[in-house]
mmCIF file of C-alpha atoms and ligand atoms in Angstrom:
data_model
loop_
_atom_site.group_PDB
_atom_site.id
_atom_site.type_symbol
_atom_site.label_atom_id
_atom_site.label_comp_id
_atom_site.label_asym_id
_atom_site.label_seq_id
_atom_site.Cartn_x
_atom_site.Cartn_y
_atom_site.Cartn_z
ATOM 1 C CA MET W 1 -0.001 -0.001 0.001
ATOM 2 C CA LYS W 2 0.931 3.643 -0.279
ATOM 3 C CA ILE W 3 0.961 5.800 2.823
ATOM 4 C CA GLY W 4 1.284 9.583 2.921
ATOM 5 C CA ILE W 5 2.688 11.385 5.946
ATOM 6 C CA ILE W 6 2.159 15.112 6.410
ATOM 7 C CA ALA W 7 4.576 16.843 8.778
ATOM 8 C CA ALA W 8 4.717 20.597 9.225
ATOM 9 C CA LEU W 9 8.192 20.905 10.712
ATOM 10 C CA ASP W 10 11.571 19.249 10.278
ATOM 11 C CA CYS W 11 11.460 17.819 13.790
ATOM 12 C CA GLU W 12 8.120 16.178 12.955
ATOM 13 C CA MET W 13 9.448 14.354 9.875
ATOM 14 C CA THR W 14 13.060 13.551 10.675
ATOM 15 C CA GLU W 15 12.417 10.207 12.434
ATOM 16 C CA PHE W 16 10.418 8.912 9.476
ATOM 17 C CA CYS W 17 13.103 9.861 6.949
ATOM 18 C CA HIS W 18 15.751 8.146 9.049
ATOM 19 C CA ASP W 19 13.764 5.013 9.929
ATOM 20 C CA PHE W 20 12.364 4.496 6.418
ATOM 21 C CA SER W 21 15.680 5.272 4.639
ATOM 22 C CA ALA W 22 13.837 7.927 2.676
ATOM 23 C CA VAL W 23 15.277 9.638 -0.388
ATOM 24 C CA GLU W 24 14.140 12.681 -2.361
ATOM 25 C CA SER W 25 11.155 11.840 -4.557
ATOM 26 C CA GLY W 26 11.888 14.472 -7.181
ATOM 27 C CA TYR W 27 8.908 16.518 -5.967
ATOM 28 C CA PHE W 28 9.548 19.547 -3.753
ATOM 29 C CA GLY W 29 9.495 18.639 -0.049
ATOM 30 C CA ILE W 30 8.459 15.009 -0.579
ATOM 31 C CA TYR W 31 10.663 12.054 0.388
ATOM 32 C CA GLU W 32 9.960 8.400 -0.281
ATOM 33 C CA GLY W 33 10.882 5.370 1.776
ATOM 34 C CA LYS W 34 9.719 1.923 2.807
ATOM 35 C CA CYS W 35 8.062 0.698 5.993
ATOM 36 C CA GLY W 36 6.565 -2.734 6.644
ATOM 37 C CA GLY W 37 6.385 -3.476 2.919
ATOM 38 C CA HIS W 38 4.526 -0.230 2.201
ATOM 39 C CA ASP W 39 5.673 2.701 0.089
ATOM 40 C CA VAL W 40 5.705 5.757 2.323
ATOM 41 C CA TYR W 41 5.688 9.341 1.048
ATOM 42 C CA ILE W 42 6.797 11.827 3.684
ATOM 43 C CA CYS W 43 5.941 15.453 3.020
ATOM 44 C CA LEU W 44 7.537 18.403 4.779
ATOM 45 C CA ALA W 45 4.482 20.582 4.280
ATOM 46 C CA GLY W 46 5.283 23.694 6.293
ATOM 47 C CA VAL W 47 3.051 25.315 8.890
ATOM 48 C CA GLY W 48 -0.623 26.230 8.549
ATOM 49 C CA LYS W 49 -3.832 25.235 6.826
ATOM 50 C CA VAL W 50 -2.997 26.126 3.221
ATOM 51 C CA ASN W 51 0.329 24.271 3.317
ATOM 52 C CA ALA W 52 -1.429 21.281 4.864
ATOM 53 C CA ALA W 53 -4.293 21.224 2.369
ATOM 54 C CA ALA W 54 -2.155 21.773 -0.725
ATOM 55 C CA ASN W 55 0.362 19.109 0.262
ATOM 56 C CA THR W 56 -2.265 16.559 1.235
ATOM 57 C CA GLN W 57 -3.793 16.962 -2.225
ATOM 58 C CA ARG W 58 -0.292 16.626 -3.768
ATOM 59 C CA LEU W 59 0.263 13.315 -1.956
ATOM 60 C CA ILE W 60 -3.075 12.053 -3.236
ATOM 61 C CA ASP W 61 -2.661 13.279 -6.838
ATOM 62 C CA LEU W 62 1.047 12.546 -7.349
ATOM 63 C CA PHE W 63 1.261 9.193 -5.577
ATOM 64 C CA GLY W 64 -2.298 7.912 -5.089
ATOM 65 C CA VAL W 65 -1.787 7.334 -1.370
ATOM 66 C CA ASP W 66 -4.250 4.919 0.268
ATOM 67 C CA TYR W 67 -3.943 6.443 3.753
ATOM 68 C CA VAL W 68 -2.800 9.770 5.161
ATOM 69 C CA ILE W 69 -1.268 10.296 8.605
ATOM 70 C CA ASN W 70 -0.644 13.779 9.963
ATOM 71 C CA SER W 71 1.982 13.423 12.675
ATOM 72 C CA GLY W 72 3.401 16.085 14.946
ATOM 73 C CA VAL W 73 3.034 18.239 18.025
ATOM 74 C CA ALA W 74 0.218 20.338 19.476
ATOM 75 C CA GLY W 75 -0.782 22.544 22.346
ATOM 76 C CA CYS W 76 -2.757 20.685 24.988
ATOM 77 C CA THR W 77 -6.215 22.157 25.676
ATOM 78 C CA CYS W 78 -7.702 19.482 27.932
ATOM 79 C CA LYS W 79 -7.287 19.119 31.670
ATOM 80 C CA HIS W 80 -6.521 15.401 31.825
ATOM 81 C CA LEU W 81 -3.425 15.382 29.543
ATOM 82 C CA GLY W 82 -0.126 17.254 29.613
ATOM 83 C CA VAL W 83 3.187 17.750 27.833
ATOM 84 C CA CYS W 84 4.426 14.645 25.961
ATOM 85 C CA ASP W 85 1.034 12.928 26.183
ATOM 86 C CA ILE W 86 -0.738 11.979 22.966
ATOM 87 C CA VAL W 87 -4.042 12.967 21.409
ATOM 88 C CA ILE W 88 -5.369 10.703 18.667
ATOM 89 C CA SER W 89 -7.863 12.561 16.485
ATOM 90 C CA ASP W 90 -11.394 11.272 16.678
ATOM 91 C CA LYS W 91 -12.662 14.269 14.722
ATOM 92 C CA LEU W 92 -11.312 17.657 13.714
ATOM 93 C CA THR W 93 -12.627 21.141 13.054
ATOM 94 C CA TYR W 94 -11.366 24.710 12.481
ATOM 95 C CA HIS W 95 -11.367 27.081 15.468
ATOM 96 C CA ASP W 96 -10.720 30.195 13.348
ATOM 97 C CA PHE W 97 -13.496 29.832 10.748
ATOM 98 C CA THR W 98 -16.469 32.038 11.593
ATOM 99 C CA PRO W 99 -19.301 31.382 11.402
ATOM 100 C CA ILE W 100 -18.337 27.716 11.228
ATOM 101 C CA ASP W 101 -21.811 26.637 10.073
ATOM 102 C CA VAL W 102 -21.032 28.103 6.631
ATOM 103 C CA LEU W 103 -19.173 24.826 6.087
ATOM 104 C CA ASP W 104 -22.281 22.866 7.106
ATOM 105 C CA LYS W 105 -24.594 24.908 4.877
ATOM 106 C CA TYR W 106 -22.403 24.951 1.760
ATOM 107 C CA ALA W 107 -19.764 22.557 0.360
ATOM 108 C CA PRO W 108 -18.396 20.336 1.851
ATOM 109 C CA TYR W 109 -21.631 20.304 4.017
ATOM 110 C CA SER W 110 -19.683 19.443 7.125
ATOM 111 C CA SER W 111 -17.558 21.437 9.528
ATOM 112 C CA VAL W 112 -16.326 18.392 11.415
ATOM 113 C CA PHE W 113 -14.125 15.747 9.805
ATOM 114 C CA LYS W 114 -14.130 12.223 11.226
ATOM 115 C CA ALA W 115 -10.904 10.179 11.303
ATOM 116 C CA ASP W 116 -10.694 6.534 10.203
ATOM 117 C CA ASP W 117 -11.672 3.966 12.849
ATOM 118 C CA LYS W 118 -9.035 1.399 11.860
ATOM 119 C CA LEU W 119 -6.237 3.993 12.067
ATOM 120 C CA ILE W 120 -7.579 5.253 15.411
ATOM 121 C CA SER W 121 -7.629 1.744 16.779
ATOM 122 C CA LEU W 122 -4.021 1.062 15.656
ATOM 123 C CA ALA W 123 -2.936 4.367 17.203
ATOM 124 C CA LYS W 124 -4.505 3.380 20.524
ATOM 125 C CA GLU W 125 -2.699 0.029 20.394
ATOM 126 C CA ALA W 126 0.593 1.860 19.699
ATOM 127 C CA CYS W 127 0.061 4.082 22.747
ATOM 128 C CA THR W 128 -0.363 1.048 25.004
ATOM 129 C CA LYS W 129 3.196 0.022 23.993
ATOM 130 C CA ILE W 130 4.754 3.223 25.358
ATOM 131 C CA GLU W 131 6.434 2.236 28.607
ATOM 132 C CA ASP W 132 6.363 5.359 30.746
ATOM 133 C CA GLU W 133 4.238 5.513 33.872
ATOM 134 C CA ASN W 134 3.789 9.259 33.392
ATOM 135 C CA PHE W 135 2.444 8.842 29.869
ATOM 136 C CA PHE W 136 -1.250 9.213 29.045
ATOM 137 C CA PHE W 137 -3.203 9.324 25.815
ATOM 138 C CA ASP W 138 -6.755 9.873 24.688
ATOM 139 C CA THR W 139 -8.886 10.101 21.578
ATOM 140 C CA GLY W 140 -10.814 13.291 21.015
ATOM 141 C CA MET W 141 -11.477 16.510 19.130
ATOM 142 C CA VAL W 142 -8.478 18.262 17.560
ATOM 143 C CA VAL W 143 -8.982 21.919 16.602
ATOM 144 C CA THR W 144 -6.963 23.681 13.926
ATOM 145 C CA GLY W 145 -6.293 27.336 13.142
ATOM 146 C CA ASP W 146 -3.656 29.587 11.614
ATOM 147 C CA GLN W 147 -2.643 30.629 15.093
ATOM 148 C CA PHE W 148 -0.013 29.514 17.591
ATOM 149 C CA VAL W 149 -2.121 29.571 20.755
ATOM 150 C CA ASP W 150 -0.307 30.971 23.802
ATOM 151 C CA ASP W 151 -3.172 32.311 25.888
ATOM 152 C CA SER W 152 -5.044 30.411 28.613
ATOM 153 C CA ARG W 153 -8.234 32.401 27.860
ATOM 154 C CA VAL W 154 -8.171 31.041 24.304
ATOM 155 C CA VAL W 155 -7.577 27.540 25.676
ATOM 156 C CA ALA W 156 -10.713 27.904 27.841
ATOM 157 C CA ARG W 157 -12.704 29.023 24.783
ATOM 158 C CA LEU W 158 -11.474 26.077 22.688
ATOM 159 C CA ARG W 159 -12.437 23.701 25.488
ATOM 160 C CA ASP W 160 -15.856 25.310 26.020
ATOM 161 C CA ASP W 161 -16.788 25.790 22.362
ATOM 162 C CA TYR W 162 -15.382 22.590 20.814
ATOM 163 C CA ASN W 163 -14.448 20.269 23.683
ATOM 164 C CA ALA W 164 -10.960 20.496 22.161
ATOM 165 C CA TYR W 165 -8.325 18.064 23.439
ATOM 166 C CA CYS W 166 -5.521 19.885 21.632
ATOM 167 C CA THR W 167 -4.889 22.680 19.161
ATOM 168 C CA GLU W 168 -2.532 22.806 16.204
ATOM 169 C CA MET W 169 -2.237 24.398 12.778
ATOM 170 C CA GLU W 170 -2.769 21.697 10.128
ATOM 171 C CA GLY W 171 -4.920 18.719 11.159
ATOM 172 C CA ALA W 172 -8.404 19.820 10.090
ATOM 173 C CA ALA W 173 -7.094 20.976 6.700
ATOM 174 C CA VAL W 174 -5.492 17.564 6.107
ATOM 175 C CA ALA W 175 -8.732 15.934 7.257
ATOM 176 C CA HIS W 176 -10.886 18.174 5.054
ATOM 177 C CA VAL W 177 -8.907 17.268 1.902
ATOM 178 C CA CYS W 178 -8.892 13.560 2.800
ATOM 179 C CA VAL W 179 -12.681 13.575 3.250
ATOM 180 C CA LEU W 180 -13.162 15.266 -0.148
ATOM 181 C CA ASN W 181 -10.975 12.562 -1.734
ATOM 182 C CA LYS W 182 -12.419 9.689 0.356
ATOM 183 C CA VAL W 183 -8.951 8.841 1.669
ATOM 184 C CA PRO W 184 -8.860 7.476 5.240
ATOM 185 C CA PHE W 185 -6.737 9.532 7.640
ATOM 186 C CA VAL W 186 -5.753 10.053 11.237
ATOM 187 C CA VAL W 187 -3.986 12.885 13.067
ATOM 188 C CA ILE W 188 -1.486 11.949 15.781
ATOM 189 C CA ARG W 189 -0.345 14.776 18.040
ATOM 190 C CA ALA W 190 2.037 14.698 20.982
ATOM 191 C CA MET W 191 1.735 17.678 23.330
ATOM 192 C CA SER W 192 4.689 20.073 23.197
ATOM 193 C CA ASP W 193 3.029 22.701 25.419
ATOM 194 C CA ASN W 194 -0.200 23.687 27.116
ATOM 195 C CA ALA W 195 -1.081 26.513 24.669
ATOM 196 C CA ASP W 196 -0.822 28.944 27.580
ATOM 197 C CA GLU W 197 1.442 31.900 28.392
ATOM 198 C CA GLN W 198 4.437 29.507 28.715
ATOM 199 C CA ALA W 199 3.709 27.812 25.370
ATOM 200 C CA ASP W 200 6.599 29.383 23.459
ATOM 201 C CA MET W 201 9.214 28.261 25.961
ATOM 202 C CA SER W 202 7.717 24.813 26.350
ATOM 203 C CA PHE W 203 7.506 24.377 22.574
ATOM 204 C CA GLU W 204 11.195 25.269 22.140
ATOM 205 C CA GLU W 205 12.187 22.760 24.776
ATOM 206 C CA MET W 206 9.785 19.909 24.079
ATOM 207 C CA ALA W 207 8.817 19.929 20.370
ATOM 208 C CA SER W 208 11.546 17.519 19.199
ATOM 209 C CA ILE W 209 10.968 15.085 22.070
ATOM 210 C CA ALA W 210 7.186 15.148 21.610
ATOM 211 C CA ALA W 211 7.447 14.845 17.814
ATOM 212 C CA LYS W 212 9.491 11.673 18.260
ATOM 213 C CA ARG W 213 6.686 10.141 20.317
ATOM 214 C CA ALA W 214 4.121 11.011 17.636
ATOM 215 C CA SER W 215 6.419 9.403 15.023
ATOM 216 C CA PHE W 216 6.583 6.221 17.092
ATOM 217 C CA VAL W 217 2.784 5.951 17.084
ATOM 218 C CA SER W 218 2.513 6.779 13.373
ATOM 219 C CA THR W 219 5.196 4.216 12.493
ATOM 220 C CA PHE W 220 3.407 1.539 14.527
ATOM 221 C CA ILE W 221 0.233 2.250 12.547
ATOM 222 C CA ILE W 222 2.048 1.821 9.219
ATOM 223 C CA LEU W 223 3.813 -1.371 10.355
ATOM 224 C CA ASN W 224 0.466 -2.890 11.300
ATOM 225 C CA LEU W 225 -1.595 -1.861 8.289
HETATM 226 N N1 LIG C 1 1.619 23.333 17.865
HETATM 227 C C1 LIG C 1 2.282 23.078 19.006
HETATM 228 N N2 LIG C 1 1.849 23.896 20.002
HETATM 229 C C2 LIG C 1 0.910 24.697 19.469
HETATM 230 C C3 LIG C 1 0.124 25.740 19.975
HETATM 231 N N3 LIG C 1 0.230 26.124 21.246
HETATM 232 N N4 LIG C 1 -0.748 26.360 19.143
HETATM 233 C C4 LIG C 1 -0.842 25.968 17.862
HETATM 234 N N5 LIG C 1 -0.114 24.985 17.319
HETATM 235 C C5 LIG C 1 0.765 24.343 18.110
#
């Protein structure tokens, strides 16, 4: 099978390139490698919704990927998880699209994008393999916007309005494009910060470590597909 991985940042894609012996594909920002007998296309997409959407469509059009995984870090917005824990996307929406029901009323007639059950279930299994008594994971709503959230008042709003488990800058755009193309997907996010006033500092310190944990879960999914 063919698997597409969308990563926004270098630190979110580096483990895949190393572990899958990836080489340049000839297409800008896309590397190809092998994992568990599958062809894997790893895309360094850049930050934000447009980069995520455009590059997800490129993976689908250029390589005909059967599955898409968006792997990386996020700001934690729920009370029961913390830095280095994992959120597996159950569904995703945009937190910066107002009014959001425009997406329900007009194409694509949905403002919430549901992840694939098989990929969710493999991600959960992967998380049970992480041997760290301080590690927790959960499956829930991931909210996306073109905004690095570093304000606890915004965190409270994201929790109240969307029951958001974490916030990041690409997931819902990846999900949106996958739904339009009927390609199953999941978003795996390890928490680099709490999206609060200390988010910047925490991100600097923890992003690489957290990204590695998200890569572990994503790789487990691919190996078991
Ligand atoms: N990715 C990692 N942390 C984030 C945050 N606090 N806001 C948005 N995207 C993030």
